[in-house]
Amino acid sequence: MRTEDLHINVDRLMKRLDTLAGIGAIEGGGVCRLALTDEDRLGRDLVSGWMEELGLAVTVDRIGNVVGIRQGREDCPPVLTGSHIDSVATGGRYDGSLGVLAGLEAMAVLDEAGVTTRKPIGVAFFTNEEGARFAPDMMGSGVHQGMLDLGEMLDIRGIDGRRVSDALAEIGYAGSESVGAFKADSYLELHVEQGPVLEQEGFTIGAVEGVQGISWTEYRLTGTSNHAGTTPMHLRKDAGYVAAAIAVEARRLALEMGGTQVATVGVSELRPNLVNVIAAEALLTLDLRNTKEERLQWAEARLNELIEGIVSEEGVGVQSRRLARFEPVTFDPDMIALVEGTAQRLGCRVKRLPSGAGHDAQMFAPNCPTGMIFVPSQGGISHNVAEYTAPEDIRAGADVLLQALIARAG
Amino acid sequence: MRTEDLHINVDRLMKRLDTLAGIGAIEGGGVCRLALTDEDRLGRDLVSGWMEELGLAVTVDRIGNVVGIRQGREDCPPVLTGSHIDSVATGGRYDGSLGVLAGLEAMAVLDEAGVTTRKPIGVAFFTNEEGARFAPDMMGSGVHQGMLDLGEMLDIRGIDGRRVSDALAEIGYAGSESVGAFKADSYLELHVEQGPVLEQEGFTIGAVEGVQGISWTEYRLTGTSNHAGTTPMHLRKDAGYVAAAIAVEARRLALEMGGTQVATVGVSELRPNLVNVIAAEALLTLDLRNTKEERLQWAEARLNELIEGIVSEEGVGVQSRRLARFEPVTFDPDMIALVEGTAQRLGCRVKRLPSGAGHDAQMFAPNCPTGMIFVPSQGGISHNVAEYTAPEDIRAGADVLLQALIARAG
């Protein structure tokens, strides 16, 4: 059988997904495996065990990343795949785990077919991708690729006050492999989309072009509390109105800009928050994302102007605070083309699209050719126990991963 | 001395205001005299005592309203003035008390001048105008004028579970005077504006044309919670955006309608209220007021249309609930003209304006010629310990009250 005709065994992959989802299982079919907890340890033990069964050379590095390498005909940097197996507190069973277990499945298929690739192929799971217990997120892959400092990260305390270094030691994953020196030939990650685009538009595979840049700002507006009945419209300094007007302008701007621009006001709070009192204070957050740094900067600047205008017209005060800012990441054109071409060859409807969420892959992008494969998330739902991807889509995504890894490893 | 040249004694009036403000005094110069509490009893005892010192015939009715009548030359229905001496929990010292004590001051001036008017003049303070302990507000004046049922009101329980009838008995103000039979020649009430119009526009006296109608509606919006990064703008069902758009439309409509129309979104809450999650739910309230019932109805209808449009375009669900609805009250043209003319004769800048807040006077409006005199509230602030009206404005308002009462009583 030619390697081009190899397919993954979807039953085996679904069974592994089920088994892993049994660890930290919560009501509704989801999981709670916060990074470096006992549940994470049990998940790590399970997946490391599978890596060893497959004969991979397994290492654990100093931030707890686990990498399993399948030897190639040549001793050169491996083609790497992987993702994470930690979750948010009410996570779904596919987020992260799919990429790791599909990587293992690819190894199993190569073993069964007796294929040895030219380059080695590796599969990894990275520590604390979610950032739900320890901030920042993508901690393990960040340290792995030299984007984050090991010492600083080991010193970080979680929401429960526990330090990363202590938590790593407690679960037995404070490894000895040094970090920052790992060279990959390339990195390719399969992940659920966590958004609705593929499903809504009828695509099975997403060839991910990059990760959107993120700009988070918090605004505190200070107006004047007053009687809703006795204060004429033109004498108001209504912090609540200003908050609403900002949210409406953000929506309008995103629609006007089009492309990948999104804008969300997810937090909005008024004080005193009474039916007949004009709000004295409002708090809101603005989440702006774009795949292009210059467009994101333009959106930030334009909204600043608009907010200045609204605020000064109403006569309210404003204090703003940057909560987060990440530049966009662009994936390698060859890797995007590889995913797209492989999907087409396999008869899948494939769409190029950006990722709105952050992923381990973005830490690799500056260092080696990097790409991602998305499969549809039903209803676009993620970080939710109701997260779901159909088995036929999982099969398609894992097949694309398998064939792309073979193509890359030669 | 001609009665037209009589003036109130502002020092005596300010002293009485100070003395009454000493009962239930709270930090910042305000008062807490919730209806039918011990503080209210002490205030009632003080003011009733002053009524008796002035030789008024004092009665207490079954809902606890206290009325003091000064005899006229003829035995006919009295010209009545008054207001309330109960307060909200963090009330100001002028709200209500000014109208009652300025009425007493007018009596004192007539006594000193040896004037007996043709018609009797009465001064009253009505039970539970604020509604802060027992709902509804304007309870005493409502029962007094047959707008509210005595039995029902006596049965109402307060925020502390106490019944009105029991609380009245406990403080010794469950009077024996029957209610619903009182006929007044007319009713004229002096009150602080509780809004910023007079101060902002440089007027000393407001000739109140009526009380605005009030429409309160609560909206619960149900959208779809989703990832702020991965959900394209056109696939969103953002309950938070819809809430913001409604608030902006309400503002725009009020400005477009002009006149006395005001619109306020005072309550706005999102769920889950997270920076990177599109809101699944939003709660907001809409407070609409107008002096004209048909305009208020038009505003309600127009906003319903606008909300229907926004909601259906975004694809979110909406449930609305009416929280309150009062029709506007129009005061008697002769009484408005009397206030205006008296103020002009006394050299005060006077403006006709509606009241945005409810007052005891509105209960009298359907039964006898009724009017109100407003004096400026500094910064428009009320229901707040920082409530303030300058002594020269208090003098002007009390002088207008004195002269208007004399004119009306003959």
mmCIF file with all atom_site columns, N, CA and C in Angstrom, chain B residues 156-196:
data_model
loop_
_atom_site.group_PDB
_atom_site.id
_atom_site.type_symbol
_atom_site.label_atom_id
_atom_site.label_alt_id
_atom_site.label_comp_id
_atom_site.label_asym_id
_atom_site.label_entity_id
_atom_site.label_seq_id
_atom_site.pdbx_PDB_ins_code
_atom_site.Cartn_x
_atom_site.Cartn_y
_atom_site.Cartn_z
_atom_site.occupancy
_atom_site.B_iso_or_equiv
_atom_site.pdbx_formal_charge
_atom_site.auth_seq_id
_atom_site.auth_comp_id
_atom_site.auth_asym_id
_atom_site.auth_atom_id
_atom_site.pdbx_PDB_model_num
ATOM 1   N N  . ILE B 1 156 ? -50.802 46.955 53.979 1.00 0.00 ? 156 ILE B N  1
ATOM 2   C CA . ILE B 1 156 ? -49.527 46.777 53.253 1.00 0.00 ? 156 ILE B CA 1
ATOM 3   C C  . ILE B 1 156 ? -48.377 46.568 54.222 1.00 0.00 ? 156 ILE B C  1
ATOM 4   N N  . ARG B 1 157 ? -47.479 45.660 53.852 1.00 0.00 ? 157 ARG B N  1
ATOM 5   C CA . ARG B 1 157 ? -46.316 45.388 54.681 1.00 0.00 ? 157 ARG B CA 1
ATOM 6   C C  . ARG B 1 157 ? -45.094 46.089 54.096 1.00 0.00 ? 157 ARG B C  1
ATOM 7   N N  . GLY B 1 158 ? -44.231 46.568 54.979 1.00 0.00 ? 158 GLY B N  1
ATOM 8   C CA . GLY B 1 158 ? -43.042 47.296 54.558 1.00 0.00 ? 158 GLY B CA 1
ATOM 9   C C  . GLY B 1 158 ? -41.879 46.367 54.282 1.00 0.00 ? 158 GLY B C  1
ATOM 10  N N  . ILE B 1 159 ? -40.736 46.959 53.928 1.00 0.00 ? 159 ILE B N  1
ATOM 11  C CA . ILE B 1 159 ? -39.536 46.173 53.621 1.00 0.00 ? 159 ILE B CA 1
ATOM 12  C C  . ILE B 1 159 ? -39.065 45.408 54.857 1.00 0.00 ? 159 ILE B C  1
ATOM 13  N N  . ASP B 1 160 ? -39.523 45.816 56.049 1.00 0.00 ? 160 ASP B N  1
ATOM 14  C CA . ASP B 1 160 ? -39.163 45.127 57.287 1.00 0.00 ? 160 ASP B CA 1
ATOM 15  C C  . ASP B 1 160 ? -40.285 44.174 57.739 1.00 0.00 ? 160 ASP B C  1
ATOM 16  N N  . GLY B 1 161 ? -41.318 43.989 56.902 1.00 0.00 ? 161 GLY B N  1
ATOM 17  C CA . GLY B 1 161 ? -42.387 43.051 57.205 1.00 0.00 ? 161 GLY B CA 1
ATOM 18  C C  . GLY B 1 161 ? -43.506 43.643 58.059 1.00 0.00 ? 161 GLY B C  1
ATOM 19  N N  . ARG B 1 162 ? -43.299 44.863 58.595 1.00 0.00 ? 162 ARG B N  1
ATOM 20  C CA . ARG B 1 162 ? -44.306 45.503 59.459 1.00 0.00 ? 162 ARG B CA 1
ATOM 21  C C  . ARG B 1 162 ? -45.473 46.026 58.627 1.00 0.00 ? 162 ARG B C  1
ATOM 22  N N  . ARG B 1 163 ? -46.703 45.867 59.156 1.00 0.00 ? 163 ARG B N  1
ATOM 23  C CA . ARG B 1 163 ? -47.878 46.407 58.457 1.00 0.00 ? 163 ARG B CA 1
ATOM 24  C C  . ARG B 1 163 ? -48.050 47.891 58.749 1.00 0.00 ? 163 ARG B C  1
ATOM 25  N N  . VAL B 1 164 ? -48.590 48.609 57.769 1.00 0.00 ? 164 VAL B N  1
ATOM 26  C CA . VAL B 1 164 ? -48.837 50.038 57.935 1.00 0.00 ? 164 VAL B CA 1
ATOM 27  C C  . VAL B 1 164 ? -49.697 50.294 59.173 1.00 0.00 ? 164 VAL B C  1
ATOM 28  N N  . SER B 1 165 ? -50.776 49.520 59.335 1.00 0.00 ? 165 SER B N  1
ATOM 29  C CA . SER B 1 165 ? -51.692 49.773 60.471 1.00 0.00 ? 165 SER B CA 1
ATOM 30  C C  . SER B 1 165 ? -50.970 49.604 61.808 1.00 0.00 ? 165 SER B C  1
ATOM 31  N N  . ASP B 1 166 ? -50.120 48.579 61.905 1.00 0.00 ? 166 ASP B N  1
ATOM 32  C CA . ASP B 1 166 ? -49.396 48.341 63.156 1.00 0.00 ? 166 ASP B CA 1
ATOM 33  C C  . ASP B 1 166 ? -48.370 49.435 63.400 1.00 0.00 ? 166 ASP B C  1
ATOM 34  N N  . ALA B 1 167 ? -47.666 49.819 62.326 1.00 0.00 ? 167 ALA B N  1
ATOM 35  C CA . ALA B 1 167 ? -46.644 50.853 62.474 1.00 0.00 ? 167 ALA B CA 1
ATOM 36  C C  . ALA B 1 167 ? -47.275 52.186 62.877 1.00 0.00 ? 167 ALA B C  1
ATOM 37  N N  . LEU B 1 168 ? -48.455 52.493 62.315 1.00 0.00 ? 168 LEU B N  1
ATOM 38  C CA . LEU B 1 168 ? -49.175 53.719 62.684 1.00 0.00 ? 168 LEU B CA 1
ATOM 39  C C  . LEU B 1 168 ? -49.534 53.704 64.167 1.00 0.00 ? 168 LEU B C  1
ATOM 40  N N  . ALA B 1 169 ? -50.050 52.552 64.646 1.00 0.00 ? 169 ALA B N  1
ATOM 41  C CA . ALA B 1 169 ? -50.440 52.445 66.050 1.00 0.00 ? 169 ALA B CA 1
ATOM 42  C C  . ALA B 1 169 ? -49.217 52.567 66.956 1.00 0.00 ? 169 ALA B C  1
ATOM 43  N N  . GLU B 1 170 ? -48.130 51.927 66.548 1.00 0.00 ? 170 GLU B N  1
ATOM 44  C CA . GLU B 1 170 ? -46.919 51.941 67.377 1.00 0.00 ? 170 GLU B CA 1
ATOM 45  C C  . GLU B 1 170 ? -46.373 53.340 67.607 1.00 0.00 ? 170 GLU B C  1
ATOM 46  N N  . ILE B 1 171 ? -46.451 54.188 66.579 1.00 0.00 ? 171 ILE B N  1
ATOM 47  C CA . ILE B 1 171 ? -45.907 55.542 66.767 1.00 0.00 ? 171 ILE B CA 1
ATOM 48  C C  . ILE B 1 171 ? -46.988 56.526 67.222 1.00 0.00 ? 171 ILE B C  1
ATOM 49  N N  . GLY B 1 172 ? -48.212 55.991 67.438 1.00 0.00 ? 172 GLY B N  1
ATOM 50  C CA . GLY B 1 172 ? -49.272 56.849 67.989 1.00 0.00 ? 172 GLY B CA 1
ATOM 51  C C  . GLY B 1 172 ? -49.898 57.783 66.975 1.00 0.00 ? 172 GLY B C  1
ATOM 52  N N  . TYR B 1 173 ? -49.856 57.402 65.695 1.00 0.00 ? 173 TYR B N  1
ATOM 53  C CA . TYR B 1 173 ? -50.455 58.254 64.668 1.00 0.00 ? 173 TYR B CA 1
ATOM 54  C C  . TYR B 1 173 ? -51.552 57.545 63.869 1.00 0.00 ? 173 TYR B C  1
ATOM 55  N N  . ALA B 1 174 ? -52.176 56.540 64.510 1.00 0.00 ? 174 ALA B N  1
ATOM 56  C CA . ALA B 1 174 ? -53.364 55.943 63.895 1.00 0.00 ? 174 ALA B CA 1
ATOM 57  C C  . ALA B 1 174 ? -54.537 56.815 64.323 1.00 0.00 ? 174 ALA B C  1
ATOM 58  N N  . GLY B 1 175 ? -54.790 57.884 63.563 1.00 0.00 ? 175 GLY B N  1
ATOM 59  C CA . GLY B 1 175 ? -55.782 58.886 63.967 1.00 0.00 ? 175 GLY B CA 1
ATOM 60  C C  . GLY B 1 175 ? -57.209 58.422 63.763 1.00 0.00 ? 175 GLY B C  1
ATOM 61  N N  . SER B 1 176 ? -58.149 59.264 64.163 1.00 0.00 ? 176 SER B N  1
ATOM 62  C CA . SER B 1 176 ? -59.556 58.888 64.103 1.00 0.00 ? 176 SER B CA 1
ATOM 63  C C  . SER B 1 176 ? -60.299 59.646 63.012 1.00 0.00 ? 176 SER B C  1
ATOM 64  N N  . GLU B 1 177 ? -59.710 60.685 62.481 1.00 0.00 ? 177 GLU B N  1
ATOM 65  C CA . GLU B 1 177 ? -60.365 61.482 61.440 1.00 0.00 ? 177 GLU B CA 1
ATOM 66  C C  . GLU B 1 177 ? -60.613 60.597 60.218 1.00 0.00 ? 177 GLU B C  1
ATOM 67  N N  . SER B 1 178 ? -61.841 60.623 59.716 1.00 0.00 ? 178 SER B N  1
ATOM 68  C CA . SER B 1 178 ? -62.127 59.794 58.546 1.00 0.00 ? 178 SER B CA 1
ATOM 69  C C  . SER B 1 178 ? -61.436 60.385 57.325 1.00 0.00 ? 178 SER B C  1
ATOM 70  N N  . VAL B 1 179 ? -61.238 59.538 56.337 1.00 0.00 ? 179 VAL B N  1
ATOM 71  C CA . VAL B 1 179 ? -60.559 59.997 55.129 1.00 0.00 ? 179 VAL B CA 1
ATOM 72  C C  . VAL B 1 179 ? -61.513 59.923 53.944 1.00 0.00 ? 179 VAL B C  1
ATOM 73  N N  . GLY B 1 180 ? -61.191 60.644 52.908 1.00 0.00 ? 180 GLY B N  1
ATOM 74  C CA . GLY B 1 180 ? -61.984 60.571 51.681 1.00 0.00 ? 180 GLY B CA 1
ATOM 75  C C  . GLY B 1 180 ? -63.069 61.621 51.617 1.00 0.00 ? 180 GLY B C  1
ATOM 76  N N  . ALA B 1 181 ? -63.303 62.338 52.710 1.00 0.00 ? 181 ALA B N  1
ATOM 77  C CA . ALA B 1 181 ? -64.381 63.325 52.738 1.00 0.00 ? 181 ALA B CA 1
ATOM 78  C C  . ALA B 1 181 ? -63.838 64.750 52.724 1.00 0.00 ? 181 ALA B C  1
ATOM 79  N N  . PHE B 1 182 ? -62.526 64.883 52.841 1.00 0.00 ? 182 PHE B N  1
ATOM 80  C CA . PHE B 1 182 ? -61.917 66.203 52.943 1.00 0.00 ? 182 PHE B CA 1
ATOM 81  C C  . PHE B 1 182 ? -62.050 66.967 51.636 1.00 0.00 ? 182 PHE B C  1
ATOM 82  N N  . LYS B 1 183 ? -62.614 68.154 51.717 1.00 0.00 ? 183 LYS B N  1
ATOM 83  C CA . LYS B 1 183 ? -62.744 69.002 50.533 1.00 0.00 ? 183 LYS B CA 1
ATOM 84  C C  . LYS B 1 183 ? -61.836 70.204 50.726 1.00 0.00 ? 183 LYS B C  1
ATOM 85  N N  . ALA B 1 184 ? -60.936 70.406 49.779 1.00 0.00 ? 184 ALA B N  1
ATOM 86  C CA . ALA B 1 184 ? -60.070 71.584 49.825 1.00 0.00 ? 184 ALA B CA 1
ATOM 87  C C  . ALA B 1 184 ? -60.538 72.569 48.761 1.00 0.00 ? 184 ALA B C  1
ATOM 88  N N  . ASP B 1 185 ? -60.446 73.862 49.091 1.00 0.00 ? 185 ASP B N  1
ATOM 89  C CA . ASP B 1 185 ? -60.697 74.899 48.082 1.00 0.00 ? 185 ASP B CA 1
ATOM 90  C C  . ASP B 1 185 ? -59.695 74.740 46.949 1.00 0.00 ? 185 ASP B C  1
ATOM 91  N N  . SER B 1 186 ? -58.446 74.434 47.327 1.00 0.00 ? 186 SER B N  1
ATOM 92  C CA . SER B 1 186 ? -57.342 74.326 46.369 1.00 0.00 ? 186 SER B CA 1
ATOM 93  C C  . SER B 1 186 ? -56.144 73.794 47.143 1.00 0.00 ? 186 SER B C  1
ATOM 94  N N  . TYR B 1 187 ? -55.125 73.339 46.408 1.00 0.00 ? 187 TYR B N  1
ATOM 95  C CA . TYR B 1 187 ? -53.921 72.806 47.056 1.00 0.00 ? 187 TYR B CA 1
ATOM 96  C C  . TYR B 1 187 ? -52.697 73.391 46.361 1.00 0.00 ? 187 TYR B C  1
ATOM 97  N N  . LEU B 1 188 ? -51.784 73.935 47.149 1.00 0.00 ? 188 LEU B N  1
ATOM 98  C CA . LEU B 1 188 ? -50.560 74.532 46.606 1.00 0.00 ? 188 LEU B CA 1
ATOM 99  C C  . LEU B 1 188 ? -49.370 74.042 47.426 1.00 0.00 ? 188 LEU B C  1
ATOM 100 N N  . GLU B 1 189 ? -48.380 73.438 46.771 1.00 0.00 ? 189 GLU B N  1
ATOM 101 C CA . GLU B 1 189 ? -47.247 72.818 47.484 1.00 0.00 ? 189 GLU B CA 1
ATOM 102 C C  . GLU B 1 189 ? -45.932 73.424 47.014 1.00 0.00 ? 189 GLU B C  1
ATOM 103 N N  . LEU B 1 190 ? -45.122 73.826 48.000 1.00 0.00 ? 190 LEU B N  1
ATOM 104 C CA . LEU B 1 190 ? -43.750 74.284 47.714 1.00 0.00 ? 190 LEU B CA 1
ATOM 105 C C  . LEU B 1 190 ? -42.817 73.093 47.875 1.00 0.00 ? 190 LEU B C  1
ATOM 106 N N  . HIS B 1 191 ? -41.899 72.914 46.923 1.00 0.00 ? 191 HIS B N  1
ATOM 107 C CA . HIS B 1 191 ? -40.996 71.758 46.988 1.00 0.00 ? 191 HIS B CA 1
ATOM 108 C C  . HIS B 1 191 ? -39.689 72.124 46.299 1.00 0.00 ? 191 HIS B C  1
ATOM 109 N N  . VAL B 1 192 ? -38.593 71.470 46.708 1.00 0.00 ? 192 VAL B N  1
ATOM 110 C CA . VAL B 1 192 ? -37.347 71.630 45.953 1.00 0.00 ? 192 VAL B CA 1
ATOM 111 C C  . VAL B 1 192 ? -37.495 70.899 44.615 1.00 0.00 ? 192 VAL B C  1
ATOM 112 N N  . GLU B 1 193 ? -36.851 71.448 43.592 1.00 0.00 ? 193 GLU B N  1
ATOM 113 C CA . GLU B 1 193 ? -37.040 70.915 42.233 1.00 0.00 ? 193 GLU B CA 1
ATOM 114 C C  . GLU B 1 193 ? -36.574 69.465 42.098 1.00 0.00 ? 193 GLU B C  1
ATOM 115 N N  . GLN B 1 194 ? -35.466 69.120 42.786 1.00 0.00 ? 194 GLN B N  1
ATOM 116 C CA . GLN B 1 194 ? -34.844 67.783 42.664 1.00 0.00 ? 194 GLN B CA 1
ATOM 117 C C  . GLN B 1 194 ? -34.278 67.535 41.270 1.00 0.00 ? 194 GLN B C  1
ATOM 118 N N  . GLY B 1 195 ? -34.131 68.583 40.499 1.00 0.00 ? 195 GLY B N  1
ATOM 119 C CA . GLY B 1 195 ? -33.547 68.491 39.164 1.00 0.00 ? 195 GLY B CA 1
ATOM 120 C C  . GLY B 1 195 ? -32.748 69.763 38.934 1.00 0.00 ? 195 GLY B C  1
ATOM 121 N N  . PRO B 1 196 ? -32.008 69.849 37.836 1.00 0.00 ? 196 PRO B N  1
ATOM 122 C CA . PRO B 1 196 ? -31.053 70.943 37.640 1.00 0.00 ? 196 PRO B CA 1
ATOM 123 C C  . PRO B 1 196 ? -31.561 72.128 36.824 1.00 0.00 ? 196 PRO B C  1
#
